[in-house]
Amino acid sequence: MPELVSIVLPFLNMARFLPAAVESVLAQTYPEWELIIVDDGSRAEEAREAHAIAARLAPRARVLVHEDGGSHGASATRNVGIAAARGPYVALLDADDIWLPGKLTRQVEALQRNSEAAMTFARVRYFDNATPGVGEYDQPYGDLREGVYAPPELTLEFMKDASVYPCPSATLVRTDAMRAVGGFERKFRLVKTDLVAWTKLTTNFSVHVDRSVLVRYRQHAQSSVASVRAAGTASDYEIAYLDWLLRYTEGLPRRVRSAIEPIACERLHYFAIQRALKQGHTSRIAWRLVVVPRLWGYRAFWRHGRWLRAMLAGGGSLRWKKP
């Protein structure tokens, strides 16, 4: 008998997209699934659509909310669904995305064939919500090969090329592995929520990569990515992720840590220079950011440069402190 897949569908005021997402679940060739819709504090009229869908699909579908009924961000919302999952596999589906019909079947088979892998992910096809069918393109994978990667190979690939890390809707994860790494990080509410979770998985487990396109990824003005681009804060989120990564690697085996740290520190150094110039700091400060890390080593510079971390946080003294 096929194993149960727990589909976790978080949403916040995107009821207009829910029917298409749910129809793509119903179109799956894989028969055994449950649908867990998690409401992140949507308006009443938006939430009604989710409850109507769950009632129509009962008992295979249900709607969950946060204990306080509030809004806590994408990470906490996904965690609610993961905690409630009954199946050995969790498939994430964002409310504005659409699965292709064979998505679940192909990914369950991939994990069954590769028992050492904790997760499998595939590519997406991007489409513009305003002009569907026009200018669609597939997610680039570069040199990323199909197959199983040992930790931390994919973590390094994600840092080198952000275009290759997976969209949540294109993943299938073993439930026990996702719970073992603590799920999604609540401090990341909007952007980098998925990358942080994938980093925890790819530094601790082997992961399978599929070069097939299995998801349609909707691009629209209300998406988190579009909001960040409009605000011009992308580098802020990069810095937050890399700072988290360097702290997280301290608890990992030396082999994994030594592979990640040089790349992470160099990228953090790059974004620190961008931030310094953006905040209008003097050329002397920018020069120190360029030259001094090369003399001390990026890791020592970041660990001991309290003045730099204060600057990156948006405040504090810029007085020079040698480690």
PDB file of C-alpha atoms in Angstrom:
ATOM      1  CA  MET A   1       0.000   0.000   0.000  1.00  0.00           C
ATOM      2  CA  PRO A   2       1.360   3.478  -0.856  1.00  0.00           C
ATOM      3  CA  GLU A   3       2.715   5.474   2.087  1.00  0.00           C
ATOM      4  CA  LEU A   4       0.888   8.602   3.231  1.00  0.00           C
ATOM      5  CA  VAL A   5       2.186  11.998   2.094  1.00  0.00           C
ATOM      6  CA  SER A   6       1.298  14.915   4.376  1.00  0.00           C
ATOM      7  CA  ILE A   7       0.830  18.034   2.254  1.00  0.00           C
ATOM      8  CA  VAL A   8       1.438  21.244   4.219  1.00  0.00           C
ATOM      9  CA  LEU A   9      -0.101  24.303   2.565  1.00  0.00           C
ATOM     10  CA  PRO A  10       0.502  27.565   4.498  1.00  0.00           C
ATOM     11  CA  PHE A  11      -1.314  30.709   3.457  1.00  0.00           C
ATOM     12  CA  LEU A  12      -1.879  34.312   4.476  1.00  0.00           C
ATOM     13  CA  ASN A  13      -4.599  36.255   2.654  1.00  0.00           C
ATOM     14  CA  MET A  14      -4.086  34.494  -0.682  1.00  0.00           C
ATOM     15  CA  ALA A  15      -7.468  32.828  -0.971  1.00  0.00           C
ATOM     16  CA  ARG A  16      -7.708  33.760  -4.660  1.00  0.00           C
ATOM     17  CA  PHE A  17      -4.834  31.357  -5.398  1.00  0.00           C
ATOM     18  CA  LEU A  18      -5.965  28.489  -3.166  1.00  0.00           C
ATOM     19  CA  PRO A  19      -8.361  26.791  -5.636  1.00  0.00           C
ATOM     20  CA  ALA A  20      -5.629  26.356  -8.270  1.00  0.00           C
ATOM     21  CA  ALA A  21      -3.156  25.002  -5.708  1.00  0.00           C
ATOM     22  CA  VAL A  22      -5.689  22.527  -4.325  1.00  0.00           C
ATOM     23  CA  GLU A  23      -6.806  21.438  -7.789  1.00  0.00           C
ATOM     24  CA  SER A  24      -3.182  20.559  -8.521  1.00  0.00           C
ATOM     25  CA  VAL A  25      -3.249  18.297  -5.449  1.00  0.00           C
ATOM     26  CA  LEU A  26      -6.419  16.598  -6.674  1.00  0.00           C
ATOM     27  CA  ALA A  27      -4.780  16.063 -10.080  1.00  0.00           C
ATOM     28  CA  GLN A  28      -1.888  14.076  -8.575  1.00  0.00           C
ATOM     29  CA  THR A  29      -1.422  10.507  -9.737  1.00  0.00           C
ATOM     30  CA  TYR A  30      -0.265   9.527  -6.244  1.00  0.00           C
ATOM     31  CA  PRO A  31      -3.307   8.312  -4.271  1.00  0.00           C
ATOM     32  CA  GLU A  32      -2.354   8.494  -0.584  1.00  0.00           C
ATOM     33  CA  TRP A  33      -2.204  12.018   0.795  1.00  0.00           C
ATOM     34  CA  GLU A  34      -3.626  14.297   3.457  1.00  0.00           C
ATOM     35  CA  LEU A  35      -3.919  18.062   3.043  1.00  0.00           C
ATOM     36  CA  ILE A  36      -3.045  20.287   6.013  1.00  0.00           C
ATOM     37  CA  ILE A  37      -3.933  23.916   5.278  1.00  0.00           C
ATOM     38  CA  VAL A  38      -2.354  26.255   7.843  1.00  0.00           C
ATOM     39  CA  ASP A  39      -3.785  29.758   8.187  1.00  0.00           C
ATOM     40  CA  ASP A  40      -1.225  32.352   9.318  1.00  0.00           C
ATOM     41  CA  GLY A  41      -3.827  34.801  10.645  1.00  0.00           C
ATOM     42  CA  SER A  42      -5.687  35.639   7.436  1.00  0.00           C
ATOM     43  CA  ARG A  43      -8.644  37.997   7.264  1.00  0.00           C
ATOM     44  CA  ALA A  44     -11.991  36.326   7.965  1.00  0.00           C
ATOM     45  CA  GLU A  45     -13.171  36.449   4.364  1.00  0.00           C
ATOM     46  CA  GLU A  46      -9.905  34.887   3.175  1.00  0.00           C
ATOM     47  CA  ALA A  47     -10.010  32.143   5.816  1.00  0.00           C
ATOM     48  CA  ARG A  48     -13.539  31.150   4.785  1.00  0.00           C
ATOM     49  CA  GLU A  49     -12.243  29.945   1.408  1.00  0.00           C
ATOM     50  CA  ALA A  50      -9.788  27.593   3.120  1.00  0.00           C
ATOM     51  CA  HIS A  51     -12.450  26.190   5.428  1.00  0.00           C
ATOM     52  CA  ALA A  52     -14.809  25.650   2.491  1.00  0.00           C
ATOM     53  CA  ILE A  53     -12.127  23.680   0.640  1.00  0.00           C
ATOM     54  CA  ALA A  54     -11.346  21.567   3.714  1.00  0.00           C
ATOM     55  CA  ALA A  55     -15.033  20.818   4.260  1.00  0.00           C
ATOM     56  CA  ARG A  56     -15.395  19.702   0.654  1.00  0.00           C
ATOM     57  CA  LEU A  57     -12.380  17.382   0.906  1.00  0.00           C
ATOM     58  CA  ALA A  58     -12.983  16.080   4.452  1.00  0.00           C
ATOM     59  CA  PRO A  59     -11.657  13.904   5.993  1.00  0.00           C
ATOM     60  CA  ARG A  60      -8.549  14.177   3.788  1.00  0.00           C
ATOM     61  CA  ALA A  61      -8.162  17.911   4.416  1.00  0.00           C
ATOM     62  CA  ARG A  62      -8.215  20.123   7.491  1.00  0.00           C
ATOM     63  CA  VAL A  63      -7.412  23.722   8.437  1.00  0.00           C
ATOM     64  CA  LEU A  64      -5.084  24.574  11.324  1.00  0.00           C
ATOM     65  CA  VAL A  65      -4.242  27.929  12.908  1.00  0.00           C
ATOM     66  CA  HIS A  66      -1.708  29.195  15.423  1.00  0.00           C
ATOM     67  CA  GLU A  67      -2.725  28.732  19.048  1.00  0.00           C
ATOM     68  CA  ASP A  68      -3.261  32.467  19.512  1.00  0.00           C
ATOM     69  CA  GLY A  69      -4.899  32.886  16.108  1.00  0.00           C
ATOM     70  CA  GLY A  70      -2.232  35.391  15.123  1.00  0.00           C
ATOM     71  CA  SER A  71       0.269  35.739  12.305  1.00  0.00           C
ATOM     72  CA  HIS A  72       3.767  34.397  12.977  1.00  0.00           C
ATOM     73  CA  GLY A  73       5.420  34.171   9.567  1.00  0.00           C
ATOM     74  CA  ALA A  74       6.094  31.447   7.031  1.00  0.00           C
ATOM     75  CA  SER A  75       8.508  29.412   9.157  1.00  0.00           C
ATOM     76  CA  ALA A  76       6.251  29.092  12.200  1.00  0.00           C
ATOM     77  CA  THR A  77       3.258  28.399   9.970  1.00  0.00           C
ATOM     78  CA  ARG A  78       4.978  25.557   8.144  1.00  0.00           C
ATOM     79  CA  ASN A  79       6.081  24.144  11.487  1.00  0.00           C
ATOM     80  CA  VAL A  80       2.463  23.902  12.630  1.00  0.00           C
ATOM     81  CA  GLY A  81       1.709  21.705   9.627  1.00  0.00           C
ATOM     82  CA  ILE A  82       4.849  19.595  10.041  1.00  0.00           C
ATOM     83  CA  ALA A  83       4.006  18.941  13.698  1.00  0.00           C
ATOM     84  CA  ALA A  84       0.544  17.716  12.669  1.00  0.00           C
ATOM     85  CA  ALA A  85       1.754  15.509   9.790  1.00  0.00           C
ATOM     86  CA  ARG A  86       0.657  11.869  10.018  1.00  0.00           C
ATOM     87  CA  GLY A  87       2.631  10.526   7.075  1.00  0.00           C
ATOM     88  CA  PRO A  88       6.311   9.570   6.740  1.00  0.00           C
ATOM     89  CA  TYR A  89       6.711  12.226   4.025  1.00  0.00           C
ATOM     90  CA  VAL A  90       6.008  15.968   4.078  1.00  0.00           C
ATOM     91  CA  ALA A  91       5.330  17.812   0.822  1.00  0.00           C
ATOM     92  CA  LEU A  92       5.209  21.599   1.048  1.00  0.00           C
ATOM     93  CA  LEU A  93       2.925  23.533  -1.276  1.00  0.00           C
ATOM     94  CA  ASP A  94       2.775  27.320  -1.158  1.00  0.00           C
ATOM     95  CA  ALA A  95      -0.680  28.731  -1.780  1.00  0.00           C
ATOM     96  CA  ASP A  96       0.339  30.535  -4.971  1.00  0.00           C
ATOM     97  CA  ASP A  97       2.103  27.572  -6.623  1.00  0.00           C
ATOM     98  CA  ILE A  98       0.811  24.693  -8.755  1.00  0.00           C
ATOM     99  CA  TRP A  99       2.051  21.108  -8.890  1.00  0.00           C
ATOM    100  CA  LEU A 100       2.299  19.176 -12.136  1.00  0.00           C
ATOM    101  CA  PRO A 101       0.290  15.906 -11.991  1.00  0.00           C
ATOM    102  CA  GLY A 102       3.132  13.415 -11.489  1.00  0.00           C
ATOM    103  CA  LYS A 103       4.973  15.399  -8.833  1.00  0.00           C
ATOM    104  CA  LEU A 104       4.217  13.285  -5.773  1.00  0.00           C
ATOM    105  CA  THR A 105       4.570   9.935  -7.540  1.00  0.00           C
ATOM    106  CA  ARG A 106       7.986  10.810  -8.937  1.00  0.00           C
ATOM    107  CA  GLN A 107       9.298  12.167  -5.650  1.00  0.00           C
ATOM    108  CA  VAL A 108       8.024   9.334  -3.454  1.00  0.00           C
ATOM    109  CA  GLU A 109       9.666   6.879  -5.852  1.00  0.00           C
ATOM    110  CA  ALA A 110      12.909   8.882  -5.680  1.00  0.00           C
ATOM    111  CA  LEU A 111      13.056   8.604  -1.889  1.00  0.00           C
ATOM    112  CA  GLN A 112      12.121   4.937  -1.991  1.00  0.00           C
ATOM    113  CA  ARG A 113      14.980   4.272  -4.435  1.00  0.00           C
ATOM    114  CA  ASN A 114      17.435   6.357  -2.426  1.00  0.00           C
ATOM    115  CA  SER A 115      16.888   5.302   1.164  1.00  0.00           C
ATOM    116  CA  GLU A 116      19.899   7.322   2.358  1.00  0.00           C
ATOM    117  CA  ALA A 117      18.333  10.616   1.185  1.00  0.00           C
ATOM    118  CA  ALA A 118      16.263  12.713   3.595  1.00  0.00           C
ATOM    119  CA  MET A 119      14.847  14.969   0.896  1.00  0.00           C
ATOM    120  CA  THR A 120      14.360  15.174  -2.847  1.00  0.00           C
ATOM    121  CA  PHE A 121      13.742  18.344  -4.808  1.00  0.00           C
ATOM    122  CA  ALA A 122      13.041  19.266  -8.414  1.00  0.00           C
ATOM    123  CA  ARG A 123      12.966  22.346 -10.610  1.00  0.00           C
ATOM    124  CA  VAL A 124      10.144  24.846 -11.107  1.00  0.00           C
ATOM    125  CA  ARG A 125       8.776  26.675 -14.120  1.00  0.00           C
ATOM    126  CA  TYR A 126       8.354  30.379 -13.434  1.00  0.00           C
ATOM    127  CA  PHE A 127       5.289  32.136 -14.784  1.00  0.00           C
ATOM    128  CA  ASP A 128       3.944  35.652 -14.427  1.00  0.00           C
ATOM    129  CA  ASN A 129       0.534  35.800 -12.794  1.00  0.00           C
ATOM    130  CA  ALA A 130      -0.426  38.819 -14.916  1.00  0.00           C
ATOM    131  CA  THR A 131       0.497  37.200 -18.249  1.00  0.00           C
ATOM    132  CA  PRO A 132       0.315  33.394 -17.911  1.00  0.00           C
ATOM    133  CA  GLY A 133       1.832  31.557 -20.858  1.00  0.00           C
ATOM    134  CA  VAL A 134       4.016  34.516 -21.828  1.00  0.00           C
ATOM    135  CA  GLY A 135       7.708  34.582 -20.963  1.00  0.00           C
ATOM    136  CA  GLU A 136       7.682  31.387 -18.916  1.00  0.00           C
ATOM    137  CA  TYR A 137      11.075  29.874 -18.137  1.00  0.00           C
ATOM    138  CA  ASP A 138      12.511  26.946 -16.199  1.00  0.00           C
ATOM    139  CA  GLN A 139      14.632  27.296 -13.086  1.00  0.00           C
ATOM    140  CA  PRO A 140      18.303  27.154 -14.105  1.00  0.00           C
ATOM    141  CA  TYR A 141      20.316  24.371 -12.495  1.00  0.00           C
ATOM    142  CA  GLY A 142      23.710  25.140 -13.971  1.00  0.00           C
ATOM    143  CA  ASP A 143      26.078  22.228 -13.388  1.00  0.00           C
ATOM    144  CA  LEU A 144      23.936  20.675 -10.660  1.00  0.00           C
ATOM    145  CA  ARG A 145      23.754  17.001 -11.568  1.00  0.00           C
ATOM    146  CA  GLU A 146      20.887  14.621 -10.898  1.00  0.00           C
ATOM    147  CA  GLY A 147      21.542  12.215  -8.040  1.00  0.00           C
ATOM    148  CA  VAL A 148      22.291  12.045  -4.321  1.00  0.00           C
ATOM    149  CA  TYR A 149      24.579  14.574  -2.618  1.00  0.00           C
ATOM    150  CA  ALA A 150      26.311  13.934   0.711  1.00  0.00           C
ATOM    151  CA  PRO A 151      26.538  16.729   3.292  1.00  0.00           C
ATOM    152  CA  PRO A 152      27.550  19.506   2.890  1.00  0.00           C
ATOM    153  CA  GLU A 153      27.840  19.403  -0.924  1.00  0.00           C
ATOM    154  CA  LEU A 154      24.487  21.061  -1.609  1.00  0.00           C
ATOM    155  CA  THR A 155      24.997  23.699   1.075  1.00  0.00           C
ATOM    156  CA  LEU A 156      28.070  24.823  -0.855  1.00  0.00           C
ATOM    157  CA  GLU A 157      26.177  24.761  -4.159  1.00  0.00           C
ATOM    158  CA  PHE A 158      23.425  26.961  -2.678  1.00  0.00           C
ATOM    159  CA  MET A 159      25.988  29.546  -1.534  1.00  0.00           C
ATOM    160  CA  LYS A 160      27.737  29.590  -4.897  1.00  0.00           C
ATOM    161  CA  ASP A 161      24.541  29.908  -6.942  1.00  0.00           C
ATOM    162  CA  ALA A 162      21.300  31.010  -5.261  1.00  0.00           C
ATOM    163  CA  SER A 163      19.281  30.118  -8.368  1.00  0.00           C
ATOM    164  CA  VAL A 164      19.671  26.375  -7.730  1.00  0.00           C
ATOM    165  CA  TYR A 165      18.271  26.079  -4.224  1.00  0.00           C
ATOM    166  CA  PRO A 166      14.776  24.607  -4.187  1.00  0.00           C
ATOM    167  CA  CYS A 167      11.405  26.263  -4.010  1.00  0.00           C
ATOM    168  CA  PRO A 168       9.479  24.790  -1.021  1.00  0.00           C
ATOM    169  CA  SER A 169       6.732  23.542  -3.340  1.00  0.00           C
ATOM    170  CA  ALA A 170       9.294  21.461  -5.260  1.00  0.00           C
ATOM    171  CA  THR A 171      10.431  19.395  -2.260  1.00  0.00           C
ATOM    172  CA  LEU A 172       9.491  16.142  -0.567  1.00  0.00           C
ATOM    173  CA  VAL A 173      11.081  15.538   2.842  1.00  0.00           C
ATOM    174  CA  ARG A 174      11.075  12.606   5.218  1.00  0.00           C
ATOM    175  CA  THR A 175       8.998  13.759   8.185  1.00  0.00           C
ATOM    176  CA  ASP A 176      11.382  12.386  10.802  1.00  0.00           C
ATOM    177  CA  ALA A 177      14.356  14.165   9.183  1.00  0.00           C
ATOM    178  CA  MET A 178      12.543  17.501   9.095  1.00  0.00           C
ATOM    179  CA  ARG A 179      11.609  17.141  12.742  1.00  0.00           C
ATOM    180  CA  ALA A 180      15.131  16.016  13.658  1.00  0.00           C
ATOM    181  CA  VAL A 181      16.627  19.326  12.471  1.00  0.00           C
ATOM    182  CA  GLY A 182      13.934  21.359  14.223  1.00  0.00           C
ATOM    183  CA  GLY A 183      11.889  22.294  11.170  1.00  0.00           C
ATOM    184  CA  PHE A 184      11.970  25.895   9.984  1.00  0.00           C
ATOM    185  CA  GLU A 185      13.650  28.692  11.974  1.00  0.00           C
ATOM    186  CA  ARG A 186      11.008  31.005  13.452  1.00  0.00           C
ATOM    187  CA  LYS A 187      13.325  34.050  13.409  1.00  0.00           C
ATOM    188  CA  PHE A 188      13.200  33.989   9.599  1.00  0.00           C
ATOM    189  CA  ARG A 189       9.619  35.077   8.984  1.00  0.00           C
ATOM    190  CA  LEU A 190       9.599  36.229   5.359  1.00  0.00           C
ATOM    191  CA  VAL A 191      12.731  35.600   3.280  1.00  0.00           C
ATOM    192  CA  LYS A 192      15.399  32.866   3.536  1.00  0.00           C
ATOM    193  CA  THR A 193      12.916  30.719   5.495  1.00  0.00           C
ATOM    194  CA  ASP A 194      13.343  27.872   3.033  1.00  0.00           C
ATOM    195  CA  LEU A 195      17.110  28.236   2.535  1.00  0.00           C
ATOM    196  CA  VAL A 196      17.721  28.011   6.285  1.00  0.00           C
ATOM    197  CA  ALA A 197      15.698  24.778   6.484  1.00  0.00           C
ATOM    198  CA  TRP A 198      17.442  23.307   3.431  1.00  0.00           C
ATOM    199  CA  THR A 199      20.800  24.227   4.952  1.00  0.00           C
ATOM    200  CA  LYS A 200      19.970  22.310   8.122  1.00  0.00           C
ATOM    201  CA  LEU A 201      18.958  19.290   6.064  1.00  0.00           C
ATOM    202  CA  THR A 202      21.865  19.393   3.600  1.00  0.00           C
ATOM    203  CA  THR A 203      24.473  19.742   6.359  1.00  0.00           C
ATOM    204  CA  ASN A 204      23.099  16.756   8.271  1.00  0.00           C
ATOM    205  CA  PHE A 205      21.663  14.392   5.646  1.00  0.00           C
ATOM    206  CA  SER A 206      22.138  13.253   2.076  1.00  0.00           C
ATOM    207  CA  VAL A 207      19.681  14.853  -0.373  1.00  0.00           C
ATOM    208  CA  HIS A 208      18.466  13.768  -3.814  1.00  0.00           C
ATOM    209  CA  VAL A 209      18.327  16.202  -6.746  1.00  0.00           C
ATOM    210  CA  ASP A 210      15.947  15.763  -9.687  1.00  0.00           C
ATOM    211  CA  ARG A 211      16.450  17.939 -12.771  1.00  0.00           C
ATOM    212  CA  SER A 212      12.826  17.467 -13.881  1.00  0.00           C
ATOM    213  CA  VAL A 213      10.361  20.371 -13.774  1.00  0.00           C
ATOM    214  CA  LEU A 214       7.517  19.381 -11.435  1.00  0.00           C
ATOM    215  CA  VAL A 215       6.070  22.714 -10.258  1.00  0.00           C
ATOM    216  CA  ARG A 216       4.684  25.943 -11.700  1.00  0.00           C
ATOM    217  CA  TYR A 217       5.944  28.856  -9.609  1.00  0.00           C
ATOM    218  CA  ARG A 218       3.709  31.912  -9.691  1.00  0.00           C
ATOM    219  CA  GLN A 219       5.397  35.323  -9.751  1.00  0.00           C
ATOM    220  CA  HIS A 220       3.280  38.246  -8.559  1.00  0.00           C
ATOM    221  CA  ALA A 221       3.623  41.611  -6.842  1.00  0.00           C
ATOM    222  CA  GLN A 222       2.405  40.351  -3.449  1.00  0.00           C
ATOM    223  CA  SER A 223       5.019  37.596  -3.109  1.00  0.00           C
ATOM    224  CA  SER A 224       7.709  37.839  -0.418  1.00  0.00           C
ATOM    225  CA  VAL A 225      10.468  37.916  -3.052  1.00  0.00           C
ATOM    226  CA  ALA A 226       8.811  40.816  -4.872  1.00  0.00           C
ATOM    227  CA  SER A 227       8.364  42.706  -1.589  1.00  0.00           C
ATOM    228  CA  VAL A 228      12.046  42.390  -0.713  1.00  0.00           C
ATOM    229  CA  ARG A 229      13.161  43.488  -4.171  1.00  0.00           C
ATOM    230  CA  ALA A 230      10.884  46.520  -4.010  1.00  0.00           C
ATOM    231  CA  ALA A 231      12.245  47.486  -0.588  1.00  0.00           C
ATOM    232  CA  GLY A 232      15.871  47.030  -1.664  1.00  0.00           C
ATOM    233  CA  THR A 233      16.664  44.905   1.399  1.00  0.00           C
ATOM    234  CA  ALA A 234      17.921  41.719  -0.282  1.00  0.00           C
ATOM    235  CA  SER A 235      21.480  42.165   1.041  1.00  0.00           C
ATOM    236  CA  ASP A 236      20.122  42.515   4.595  1.00  0.00           C
ATOM    237  CA  TYR A 237      18.579  39.055   4.368  1.00  0.00           C
ATOM    238  CA  GLU A 238      21.764  37.630   2.852  1.00  0.00           C
ATOM    239  CA  ILE A 239      23.736  38.940   5.826  1.00  0.00           C
ATOM    240  CA  ALA A 240      21.188  37.556   8.298  1.00  0.00           C
ATOM    241  CA  TYR A 241      21.374  34.128   6.662  1.00  0.00           C
ATOM    242  CA  LEU A 242      25.181  34.013   6.527  1.00  0.00           C
ATOM    243  CA  ASP A 243      25.492  35.197  10.122  1.00  0.00           C
ATOM    244  CA  TRP A 244      23.060  32.450  11.177  1.00  0.00           C
ATOM    245  CA  LEU A 245      24.984  29.900   9.079  1.00  0.00           C
ATOM    246  CA  LEU A 246      28.334  30.672  10.712  1.00  0.00           C
ATOM    247  CA  ARG A 247      26.796  30.269  14.147  1.00  0.00           C
ATOM    248  CA  TYR A 248      25.000  27.082  13.125  1.00  0.00           C
ATOM    249  CA  THR A 249      28.159  25.469  11.759  1.00  0.00           C
ATOM    250  CA  GLU A 250      29.807  25.692  15.183  1.00  0.00           C
ATOM    251  CA  GLY A 251      27.763  22.659  16.215  1.00  0.00           C
ATOM    252  CA  LEU A 252      28.564  20.615  13.105  1.00  0.00           C
ATOM    253  CA  PRO A 253      31.413  18.125  12.529  1.00  0.00           C
ATOM    254  CA  ARG A 254      34.765  19.744  11.709  1.00  0.00           C
ATOM    255  CA  ARG A 255      34.741  18.286   8.170  1.00  0.00           C
ATOM    256  CA  VAL A 256      31.430  19.993   7.396  1.00  0.00           C
ATOM    257  CA  ARG A 257      32.335  23.221   9.166  1.00  0.00           C
ATOM    258  CA  SER A 258      35.701  23.600   7.437  1.00  0.00           C
ATOM    259  CA  ALA A 259      34.057  23.209   4.016  1.00  0.00           C
ATOM    260  CA  ILE A 260      31.378  25.838   4.651  1.00  0.00           C
ATOM    261  CA  GLU A 261      33.132  28.569   6.639  1.00  0.00           C
ATOM    262  CA  PRO A 262      35.562  29.955   4.013  1.00  0.00           C
ATOM    263  CA  ILE A 263      32.811  30.499   1.436  1.00  0.00           C
ATOM    264  CA  ALA A 264      30.314  31.831   3.987  1.00  0.00           C
ATOM    265  CA  CYS A 265      32.816  34.305   5.428  1.00  0.00           C
ATOM    266  CA  GLU A 266      33.860  35.594   2.009  1.00  0.00           C
ATOM    267  CA  ARG A 267      30.228  36.118   1.013  1.00  0.00           C
ATOM    268  CA  LEU A 268      29.507  37.841   4.313  1.00  0.00           C
ATOM    269  CA  HIS A 269      32.508  40.076   3.713  1.00  0.00           C
ATOM    270  CA  TYR A 270      31.145  40.977   0.259  1.00  0.00           C
ATOM    271  CA  PHE A 271      27.693  41.895   1.586  1.00  0.00           C
ATOM    272  CA  ALA A 272      29.254  43.806   4.504  1.00  0.00           C
ATOM    273  CA  ILE A 273      31.040  46.068   2.021  1.00  0.00           C
ATOM    274  CA  GLN A 274      27.773  46.596   0.159  1.00  0.00           C
ATOM    275  CA  ARG A 275      26.007  47.486   3.406  1.00  0.00           C
ATOM    276  CA  ALA A 276      28.771  49.875   4.493  1.00  0.00           C
ATOM    277  CA  LEU A 277      28.657  51.777   1.214  1.00  0.00           C
ATOM    278  CA  LYS A 278      24.854  51.798   1.197  1.00  0.00           C
ATOM    279  CA  GLN A 279      24.818  53.287   4.702  1.00  0.00           C
ATOM    280  CA  GLY A 280      27.186  56.029   3.572  1.00  0.00           C
ATOM    281  CA  HIS A 281      30.242  55.043   5.591  1.00  0.00           C
ATOM    282  CA  THR A 282      33.564  56.597   4.628  1.00  0.00           C
ATOM    283  CA  SER A 283      36.005  55.146   2.154  1.00  0.00           C
ATOM    284  CA  ARG A 284      38.336  54.476   5.115  1.00  0.00           C
ATOM    285  CA  ILE A 285      35.775  52.093   6.632  1.00  0.00           C
ATOM    286  CA  ALA A 286      35.237  50.437   3.244  1.00  0.00           C
ATOM    287  CA  TRP A 287      39.018  50.060   2.843  1.00  0.00           C
ATOM    288  CA  ARG A 288      39.241  48.298   6.203  1.00  0.00           C
ATOM    289  CA  LEU A 289      36.458  45.948   5.168  1.00  0.00           C
ATOM    290  CA  VAL A 290      38.392  45.075   2.005  1.00  0.00           C
ATOM    291  CA  VAL A 291      41.947  44.753   3.360  1.00  0.00           C
ATOM    292  CA  VAL A 292      41.863  43.747   7.034  1.00  0.00           C
ATOM    293  CA  PRO A 293      39.916  40.458   6.645  1.00  0.00           C
ATOM    294  CA  ARG A 294      42.558  39.245   4.190  1.00  0.00           C
ATOM    295  CA  LEU A 295      45.261  39.890   6.793  1.00  0.00           C
ATOM    296  CA  TRP A 296      43.488  38.305   9.764  1.00  0.00           C
ATOM    297  CA  GLY A 297      41.380  35.693   8.037  1.00  0.00           C
ATOM    298  CA  TYR A 298      37.670  36.080   7.339  1.00  0.00           C
ATOM    299  CA  ARG A 299      36.548  33.890  10.237  1.00  0.00           C
ATOM    300  CA  ALA A 300      38.559  35.754  12.889  1.00  0.00           C
ATOM    301  CA  PHE A 301      37.457  39.083  11.428  1.00  0.00           C
ATOM    302  CA  TRP A 302      33.794  38.183  11.651  1.00  0.00           C
ATOM    303  CA  ARG A 303      33.904  36.513  15.065  1.00  0.00           C
ATOM    304  CA  HIS A 304      35.750  39.368  16.752  1.00  0.00           C
ATOM    305  CA  GLY A 305      34.668  42.406  14.730  1.00  0.00           C
ATOM    306  CA  ARG A 306      32.014  43.621  17.170  1.00  0.00           C
ATOM    307  CA  TRP A 307      31.989  47.052  15.632  1.00  0.00           C
ATOM    308  CA  LEU A 308      31.207  45.508  12.245  1.00  0.00           C
ATOM    309  CA  ARG A 309      28.317  43.449  13.587  1.00  0.00           C
ATOM    310  CA  ALA A 310      26.926  46.561  15.271  1.00  0.00           C
ATOM    311  CA  MET A 311      27.138  48.421  11.978  1.00  0.00           C
ATOM    312  CA  LEU A 312      25.412  45.599  10.117  1.00  0.00           C
ATOM    313  CA  ALA A 313      22.646  45.599  12.718  1.00  0.00           C
ATOM    314  CA  GLY A 314      22.032  49.244  11.881  1.00  0.00           C
ATOM    315  CA  GLY A 315      23.542  50.963  14.881  1.00  0.00           C
ATOM    316  CA  GLY A 316      26.352  51.055  17.411  1.00  0.00           C
ATOM    317  CA  SER A 317      29.840  52.466  17.351  1.00  0.00           C
ATOM    318  CA  LEU A 318      32.124  52.162  14.376  1.00  0.00           C
ATOM    319  CA  ARG A 319      35.284  52.503  16.474  1.00  0.00           C
ATOM    320  CA  TRP A 320      37.931  50.061  15.363  1.00  0.00           C
ATOM    321  CA  LYS A 321      38.517  47.031  17.645  1.00  0.00           C
ATOM    322  CA  LYS A 322      41.315  44.662  16.815  1.00  0.00           C
ATOM    323  CA  PRO A 323      40.644  41.031  17.836  1.00  0.00           C
TER     324      PRO A 323
END
